[in-house]
Amino acid sequence: MFFKKGELFFASDRCVTIWGMRWLLRQFPKAAKSAYEPVPKSLLYVPASSLPYHISGYTTRTHAVIRALRDAGANVHVLTRPGYPWDRRDRVAEPGGSETTVDGIVYTHAQHPANNRHVLQFAVQASKVIAEAAQKNRVAAIHAASNHTNALPALFAARELGIPFHYEMRGLWELTRASRMAWFENTARYKQGLELEALVARNADRLFVISKELGRYAQENWGVRPERMALLPNCVDPEAILPVDPARAEPNTIGYAGSIMPYEGLDTLIEAVAMLADRGLEVRVKIVGDGEAKSGLEELSNRLGQNGRVEFLGRVHPARALEIMERCAIVCLPRKPFQVCEIVPPIKLVEALAMAKPVIVPDLPVFRDELGTDPAGWFFRAGDAVNLAEAVEQAFSNPARLSELGAKAREYVLAHRTWGRFVGNVIKPHEHDEARACSA
């Protein structure tokens, strides 16, 4: 058997790491009593990143979940992953101290340990910082968001203190990376990452998943019992994102706001627009965001002669992104048929629906789940530019239908995707029944 350079080391390290994590968990069996008297409805929320240091779907969701928990009556203390934001070179703002306040929400930071060491070492060292914060605030539970690097220290801290641990699984970083680098799926690092995700999921007292498809993945691949899982999908505050009058939209405009990565499928959209132009249908696209695929997409747009139709607006403030989307008649999220795209939905989908925007999305399982049985938009075959062009042409052929679907989009969000419908499960006392099964 032959290994690529370094792969033998990573294979050996994987075995040691997984064994070490399991051994550590055995040192902290679930205690019958906590180390202190917890404050009811209090929790320590541990995200991997936050505003204003990173502006992304992850940090937008983090902020929204914390606000919703607080509005639901929870006493929420926030501690970002130890080491953050100092150990992230890609931060867009400089840290000013151990606390950052954003819209009234206080994010606490610990500069050490930095996430520049072995995952096992980091988990042990960071758990001490998290345990100290939890004990100081006498929280009733520790709730950590993806990924396992962020969650493992929180799990160890909860076990040490004898309080419940929640894992909010928002996706699987390994599947995302494999969508960009096909070779990664055959590496020990890929396998180790998923094994550590499984370890956290199995040991969480409650597992909150971003989609039913991700819940199915955890059940089928890791044996997580469905009664221990609950759905915590992407939602909105309906008072923060208001419906937009269809008359404000520019005719035949398509909007996209988010990361510009290969798996997002924006090349499929540009190719579809070029096909429509050849048929005499003028469609314009506004793309908001940045990412590793941007330069290649700009080259594609130029090569296909679409520079006058496809506009790259770069990274903007979230409020400005919403303003740009308001001027678009439709929002398109043309993700490719990678596994990660089949189980993890983008937050920009529910935001578009809340704005009363019809959507065009790929016919992938997670999008079917997210849009329900009476979808406010159109599906196309993922990765198929011809089929996408047909969907766009159909959408723009009937302006009255666009308005009708926009109203339906808003109604769907109000009925099924507001934070208030889901966050109560997070603060439900553990002495009662388990988290609601992942079937909402």
Coordinates of C-alpha atoms in Angstrom, one line a residue:
M1 CA 0.0 0.0 0.0
F2 CA 1.4 3.4 -1.0
F3 CA 0.8 6.7 0.8
K4 CA 1.2 10.2 -0.5
K5 CA 3.8 12.3 1.3
G6 CA 2.7 12.9 4.8
E7 CA -0.4 10.7 4.6
L8 CA 1.1 7.9 6.7
F9 CA 1.8 10.4 9.4
F10 CA -1.8 11.8 9.3
A11 CA -3.2 8.2 9.3
S12 CA -1.2 7.4 12.5
D13 CA -2.1 10.7 14.0
R14 CA -5.8 10.1 13.3
C15 CA -5.7 6.9 15.3
V16 CA -4.0 8.6 18.2
T17 CA -6.3 11.6 18.1
I18 CA -9.6 9.6 18.1
W19 CA -8.3 7.2 20.8
G20 CA -7.2 10.2 22.9
M21 CA -10.5 12.0 22.6
R22 CA -12.4 8.9 23.6
W23 CA -10.1 8.3 26.6
L24 CA -10.6 11.9 27.7
L25 CA -14.4 11.5 27.6
R26 CA -14.2 8.4 29.7
Q27 CA -12.4 10.5 32.4
F28 CA -15.5 12.7 32.6
P29 CA -18.6 10.5 32.8
K30 CA -21.9 12.2 33.0
A31 CA -22.2 13.4 36.6
A32 CA -25.4 13.0 38.6
K33 CA -25.0 16.5 40.0
S34 CA -23.4 19.7 38.7
A35 CA -20.5 21.4 40.3
Y36 CA -22.6 24.4 41.3
E37 CA -26.3 25.4 41.5
P38 CA -27.1 26.5 37.9
V39 CA -29.2 29.6 37.1
P40 CA -32.4 28.4 35.4
K41 CA -32.7 29.1 31.6
S42 CA -29.0 30.2 31.5
L43 CA -26.5 28.9 29.0
L44 CA -23.0 29.6 27.7
Y45 CA -23.1 30.0 23.9
V46 CA -19.8 29.1 22.2
P47 CA -19.5 30.1 18.5
A48 CA -16.4 29.6 16.4
S49 CA -16.5 33.1 15.0
S50 CA -18.6 36.3 15.4
L51 CA -19.4 39.7 14.2
P52 CA -17.7 42.1 13.6
Y53 CA -14.5 40.2 13.0
H54 CA -16.1 38.0 10.3
I55 CA -19.2 38.8 8.2
S56 CA -20.6 35.5 6.9
G57 CA -23.7 33.4 7.0
Y58 CA -22.2 31.7 10.1
T59 CA -21.8 34.9 12.1
T60 CA -25.2 36.3 10.9
R61 CA -26.9 33.1 12.1
T62 CA -24.9 33.2 15.4
H63 CA -26.1 36.7 16.1
A64 CA -29.7 35.9 15.2
V65 CA -29.8 32.7 17.4
I66 CA -28.4 34.6 20.4
R67 CA -30.9 37.4 20.0
A68 CA -33.7 35.0 19.6
L69 CA -32.7 33.0 22.7
R70 CA -32.5 36.2 24.7
D71 CA -35.9 37.3 23.5
A72 CA -37.3 33.9 24.5
G73 CA -36.3 34.5 28.1
A74 CA -32.9 32.8 28.2
N75 CA -30.0 34.3 30.1
V76 CA -27.3 33.9 27.4
H77 CA -23.6 34.4 28.0
V78 CA -21.4 34.3 24.9
L79 CA -17.8 33.2 24.7
T80 CA -16.2 32.9 21.3
R81 CA -13.9 30.0 20.7
P82 CA -10.7 30.5 22.9
G83 CA -8.1 32.2 20.7
Y84 CA -10.6 33.9 18.5
P85 CA -10.4 36.5 16.9
W86 CA -6.7 36.9 17.5
D87 CA -5.7 33.7 15.8
R88 CA -7.7 34.4 12.6
R89 CA -5.6 36.3 10.0
D90 CA -8.6 36.8 7.8
R91 CA -10.4 38.9 10.3
V92 CA -11.9 42.1 8.9
A93 CA -11.6 44.1 12.2
E94 CA -9.0 44.3 14.9
P95 CA -9.9 43.1 18.4
G96 CA -10.1 45.8 21.0
G97 CA -10.1 43.7 24.1
S98 CA -11.8 40.8 25.9
E99 CA -15.4 42.0 25.1
T100 CA -17.1 43.2 21.9
T101 CA -20.7 44.5 21.9
V102 CA -22.8 44.3 18.7
D103 CA -26.4 45.5 18.8
G104 CA -26.5 45.0 22.5
I105 CA -25.1 41.5 22.5
V106 CA -21.9 41.1 24.4
Y107 CA -19.3 38.7 23.0
T108 CA -16.6 37.7 25.4
H109 CA -13.2 36.6 24.0
A110 CA -10.2 34.7 25.5
Q111 CA -6.9 35.3 23.7
H112 CA -5.4 32.0 24.8
P113 CA -5.0 29.2 23.9
A114 CA -4.7 30.0 20.2
N115 CA -6.0 27.4 17.7
N116 CA -2.5 26.8 16.3
R117 CA -1.8 23.4 18.0
H118 CA -2.9 19.8 17.8
V119 CA -6.7 19.4 18.0
L120 CA -6.3 17.2 21.1
Q121 CA -4.1 19.7 22.9
F122 CA -6.3 22.6 22.0
A123 CA -9.4 20.7 23.2
V124 CA -7.9 20.1 26.6
Q125 CA -6.5 23.6 27.1
A126 CA -9.5 25.5 25.7
S127 CA -11.9 23.4 27.9
K128 CA -10.4 25.0 31.0
V129 CA -11.2 28.5 29.7
I130 CA -14.8 27.5 28.8
A131 CA -15.3 25.7 32.1
E132 CA -14.2 28.8 34.0
A133 CA -16.6 31.0 32.1
A134 CA -19.5 28.6 32.6
Q135 CA -18.8 28.3 36.4
K136 CA -18.4 32.0 36.8
N137 CA -21.9 32.6 35.3
R138 CA -23.4 29.4 36.8
V139 CA -24.9 28.4 33.5
A140 CA -27.3 25.5 33.2
A141 CA -25.9 24.2 29.9
I142 CA -23.1 24.8 27.4
H143 CA -24.2 25.2 23.8
A144 CA -21.5 25.1 21.1
A145 CA -21.9 25.6 17.4
S146 CA -20.0 23.9 14.6
N147 CA -17.4 22.6 14.0
H148 CA -15.8 19.9 16.2
T149 CA -12.7 22.0 16.8
N150 CA -15.0 24.5 18.5
A151 CA -17.3 22.0 20.1
L152 CA -14.9 19.5 21.7
P153 CA -13.5 21.9 24.3
A154 CA -17.1 22.8 25.2
L155 CA -18.0 19.2 25.5
F156 CA -15.1 18.5 27.9
A157 CA -16.0 21.6 29.9
A158 CA -19.6 20.5 30.3
R159 CA -18.6 17.0 31.4
E160 CA -16.1 18.4 33.9
L161 CA -18.8 20.6 35.4
G162 CA -21.6 18.0 35.3
I163 CA -23.9 20.1 33.2
P164 CA -25.6 19.3 29.8
F165 CA -23.9 19.9 26.5
H166 CA -25.7 21.0 23.3
Y167 CA -24.1 20.7 19.9
E168 CA -25.5 23.0 17.1
M169 CA -24.4 21.2 14.0
R170 CA -24.6 23.7 11.1
G171 CA -22.7 21.7 8.5
L172 CA -19.7 19.5 7.9
W173 CA -16.6 21.4 7.0
E174 CA -15.0 18.2 5.6
L175 CA -17.7 17.8 3.0
T176 CA -17.4 21.5 2.1
R177 CA -13.7 21.2 1.6
A178 CA -14.1 18.0 -0.5
S179 CA -16.5 19.9 -2.8
R180 CA -13.5 22.2 -3.6
M181 CA -10.8 19.6 -3.6
A182 CA -11.9 16.2 -4.8
W183 CA -8.7 14.5 -3.5
F184 CA -9.4 15.6 0.1
E185 CA -12.1 12.9 0.5
N186 CA -9.4 10.2 0.3
T187 CA -7.2 11.6 3.1
A188 CA -6.9 10.8 6.8
R189 CA -7.7 14.4 7.7
Y190 CA -11.1 14.1 6.0
K191 CA -11.8 10.8 7.9
Q192 CA -10.6 12.2 11.2
G193 CA -12.7 15.3 10.9
L194 CA -15.9 13.3 10.3
E195 CA -15.0 10.9 13.1
L196 CA -14.6 13.9 15.5
E197 CA -17.9 15.3 14.4
A198 CA -19.5 11.9 15.0
L199 CA -17.9 11.8 18.5
V200 CA -19.3 15.2 19.4
A201 CA -22.7 14.3 18.0
R202 CA -23.0 11.0 19.9
N203 CA -21.9 12.5 23.2
A204 CA -24.1 15.6 23.0
D205 CA -27.0 15.7 25.4
R206 CA -28.9 17.4 22.7
L207 CA -28.0 17.7 19.0
F208 CA -29.5 20.6 17.1
V209 CA -29.2 20.2 13.3
I210 CA -29.6 22.9 10.6
S211 CA -31.7 20.7 8.4
K212 CA -33.6 17.4 8.4
E213 CA -31.1 16.1 5.8
L214 CA -28.2 16.7 8.1
G215 CA -30.2 14.9 10.9
R216 CA -30.7 11.9 8.6
Y217 CA -26.9 11.9 7.8
A218 CA -26.1 11.8 11.6
Q219 CA -28.6 9.1 12.2
E220 CA -27.6 6.9 9.2
N221 CA -23.8 7.3 9.4
W222 CA -23.2 7.8 13.1
G223 CA -26.2 6.1 14.8
V224 CA -27.5 9.2 16.6
R225 CA -31.0 8.5 17.8
P226 CA -33.6 10.8 16.3
E227 CA -35.2 11.4 19.7
R228 CA -32.0 13.1 20.8
M229 CA -32.0 15.5 17.8
A230 CA -34.0 18.6 17.2
L231 CA -34.2 20.9 14.2
L232 CA -32.8 24.4 14.5
P233 CA -32.9 25.6 10.9
N234 CA -32.0 28.9 9.4
C235 CA -34.8 31.3 10.4
V236 CA -35.5 35.0 10.4
D237 CA -36.8 37.7 12.7
P238 CA -39.8 38.9 10.7
E239 CA -39.5 42.3 12.1
A240 CA -35.9 42.6 11.0
I241 CA -36.4 41.5 7.4
L242 CA -39.6 43.1 5.9
P243 CA -41.4 42.1 2.7
V244 CA -40.5 44.2 -0.4
D245 CA -43.1 45.6 -2.8
P246 CA -42.6 43.8 -6.1
A247 CA -42.9 47.1 -8.0
R248 CA -39.5 48.1 -6.6
A249 CA -37.7 45.3 -8.4
E250 CA -36.0 45.9 -11.7
P251 CA -37.6 43.6 -14.4
N252 CA -35.6 40.5 -15.4
T253 CA -33.0 40.9 -12.6
I254 CA -31.6 38.0 -10.6
G255 CA -29.9 38.5 -7.3
Y256 CA -27.3 36.5 -5.4
A257 CA -25.6 37.4 -2.1
G258 CA -23.2 35.2 -0.4
S259 CA -19.8 33.5 -0.6
I260 CA -18.4 33.0 -4.1
M261 CA -17.2 29.5 -3.9
P262 CA -17.1 26.8 -6.6
Y263 CA -19.9 24.7 -5.1
E264 CA -22.3 27.7 -5.2
G265 CA -22.7 27.1 -8.9
L266 CA -22.6 30.7 -10.2
D267 CA -20.9 29.5 -13.3
T268 CA -24.1 27.6 -14.1
L269 CA -26.0 30.8 -13.7
I270 CA -23.7 32.8 -16.0
E271 CA -23.9 30.2 -18.7
A272 CA -27.7 30.2 -18.4
V273 CA -27.8 34.0 -18.8
A274 CA -25.6 33.7 -21.9
M275 CA -28.0 31.1 -23.4
L276 CA -31.0 33.4 -22.7
A277 CA -29.2 36.3 -24.4
D278 CA -28.7 34.2 -27.5
R279 CA -32.5 33.7 -27.5
G280 CA -33.1 37.4 -27.2
L281 CA -34.1 37.5 -23.5
E282 CA -32.1 40.1 -21.6
V283 CA -31.5 39.1 -18.0
R284 CA -29.2 40.9 -15.6
V285 CA -27.5 39.4 -12.6
K286 CA -26.2 41.2 -9.5
I287 CA -23.7 39.1 -7.5
V288 CA -22.8 40.3 -4.0
G289 CA -19.9 38.8 -2.1
D290 CA -16.4 37.5 -2.5
G291 CA -14.5 34.3 -2.5
E292 CA -12.0 32.1 -4.3
A293 CA -14.1 31.5 -7.4
K294 CA -14.7 35.2 -8.1
S295 CA -11.8 35.8 -10.5
G296 CA -12.7 32.6 -12.5
L297 CA -16.3 33.7 -12.8
E298 CA -15.3 37.2 -14.0
E299 CA -13.2 35.5 -16.7
L300 CA -16.1 33.3 -17.7
S301 CA -18.5 36.3 -17.9
N302 CA -16.0 38.1 -20.1
R303 CA -15.4 35.1 -22.3
L304 CA -19.1 34.6 -22.8
G305 CA -19.6 38.3 -23.5
Q306 CA -21.8 38.8 -20.4
N307 CA -20.0 41.7 -18.7
G308 CA -22.8 44.0 -19.4
R309 CA -25.3 41.6 -17.9
V310 CA -23.5 40.2 -14.9
E311 CA -22.4 42.6 -12.3
F312 CA -19.9 41.7 -9.5
L313 CA -20.5 44.1 -6.6
G314 CA -18.0 42.6 -4.1
R315 CA -18.2 42.3 -0.4
V316 CA -20.7 44.8 1.2
H317 CA -22.3 45.3 4.6
P318 CA -25.2 42.9 5.2
A319 CA -27.7 45.8 5.2
R320 CA -26.4 47.0 1.8
A321 CA -26.7 43.4 0.5
L322 CA -30.4 43.3 1.5
E323 CA -30.9 46.6 -0.3
I324 CA -29.4 45.3 -3.5
M325 CA -31.5 42.1 -3.3
E326 CA -34.6 44.3 -2.9
R327 CA -34.0 45.6 -6.4
C328 CA -33.9 42.1 -7.9
A329 CA -37.0 40.3 -9.1
I330 CA -35.8 36.9 -8.2
V331 CA -33.1 35.3 -6.0
C332 CA -31.2 32.4 -7.5
L333 CA -29.1 30.0 -5.4
P334 CA -27.6 27.7 -8.1
R335 CA -25.7 25.2 -6.0
K336 CA -24.0 22.2 -7.5
P337 CA -24.8 18.6 -6.7
F338 CA -22.1 18.0 -4.1
Q339 CA -23.0 16.1 -1.0
V340 CA -22.6 19.2 1.2
C341 CA -25.1 21.1 -0.9
E342 CA -27.6 18.2 -0.5
I343 CA -27.7 18.4 3.3
V344 CA -26.8 22.0 4.3
P345 CA -29.0 25.0 3.2
P346 CA -27.7 28.5 2.8
I347 CA -29.1 31.2 5.2
K348 CA -29.7 33.5 2.2
L349 CA -32.5 31.2 1.1
V350 CA -34.8 32.0 4.1
E351 CA -33.7 35.7 4.0
A352 CA -34.9 35.9 0.3
L353 CA -38.2 34.3 1.2
A354 CA -38.7 36.7 4.1
M355 CA -38.2 39.6 1.7
A356 CA -41.1 38.1 -0.4
K357 CA -38.7 37.1 -3.2
P358 CA -39.5 34.1 -5.4
V359 CA -36.4 31.8 -5.7
I360 CA -34.9 29.5 -8.2
V361 CA -33.0 26.7 -6.6
P362 CA -31.5 23.3 -7.5
D363 CA -33.6 20.2 -7.2
L364 CA -31.6 18.9 -4.2
P365 CA -33.1 17.2 -1.1
V366 CA -32.3 20.1 1.4
F367 CA -34.0 22.7 -0.9
R368 CA -37.0 20.5 -1.3
D369 CA -37.2 20.3 2.5
E370 CA -36.7 24.0 3.0
L371 CA -39.3 25.1 0.6
G372 CA -42.1 22.7 1.7
T373 CA -44.8 21.1 -0.4
D374 CA -46.0 24.3 -2.1
P375 CA -42.7 26.0 -3.1
A376 CA -42.5 29.7 -3.7
G377 CA -40.3 29.4 -6.7
W378 CA -38.8 27.0 -9.3
F379 CA -36.5 24.0 -9.2
F380 CA -33.9 23.1 -11.8
R381 CA -31.5 20.2 -12.2
A382 CA -28.4 21.0 -10.2
G383 CA -25.5 21.9 -12.4
D384 CA -27.6 22.0 -15.6
A385 CA -27.3 25.4 -17.3
V386 CA -29.9 24.5 -20.0
N387 CA -32.5 23.6 -17.4
L388 CA -31.7 26.7 -15.3
A389 CA -32.2 28.9 -18.4
E390 CA -35.6 27.3 -18.9
A391 CA -36.6 28.0 -15.3
V392 CA -35.5 31.6 -15.6
E393 CA -37.4 32.1 -18.8
Q394 CA -40.5 30.6 -17.3
A395 CA -40.2 32.8 -14.2
F396 CA -39.9 36.0 -16.1
S397 CA -42.6 35.1 -18.6
N398 CA -45.4 35.9 -16.0
P399 CA -44.8 39.0 -13.8
A400 CA -48.2 38.4 -12.0
R401 CA -47.0 34.9 -11.0
L402 CA -43.8 36.5 -9.6
S403 CA -45.9 38.7 -7.3
E404 CA -48.1 35.8 -6.3
L405 CA -45.1 33.6 -5.4
G406 CA -43.4 36.5 -3.5
A407 CA -46.4 36.8 -1.2
K408 CA -46.4 33.0 -0.8
A409 CA -42.7 33.1 0.2
R410 CA -43.3 35.6 3.0
E411 CA -46.3 33.6 4.2
Y412 CA -44.2 30.4 4.3
V413 CA -41.5 32.1 6.4
L414 CA -44.0 33.5 8.9
A415 CA -45.6 30.1 9.3
H416 CA -42.5 27.9 9.3
R417 CA -39.2 29.7 9.7
T418 CA -39.2 32.2 12.5
W419 CA -36.7 31.8 15.3
G420 CA -39.4 31.8 18.0
R421 CA -40.7 28.5 16.7
F422 CA -37.5 26.7 17.4
V423 CA -35.3 28.3 20.1
G424 CA -37.5 27.3 23.0
N425 CA -36.2 23.8 22.6
V426 CA -32.7 25.0 23.4
I427 CA -33.6 26.3 26.8
K428 CA -36.1 23.6 27.7
P429 CA -35.1 22.1 31.1
H430 CA -33.2 18.8 30.8
E431 CA -35.1 17.3 33.7
H432 CA -38.1 17.1 31.5
D433 CA -38.3 15.1 28.3
E434 CA -35.6 15.0 25.6
A435 CA -35.2 17.5 22.8
R436 CA -38.1 17.4 20.2
A437 CA -37.3 14.9 17.5
C438 CA -35.9 16.2 14.2
S439 CA -39.1 16.1 12.3
A440 CA -40.3 19.7 12.3

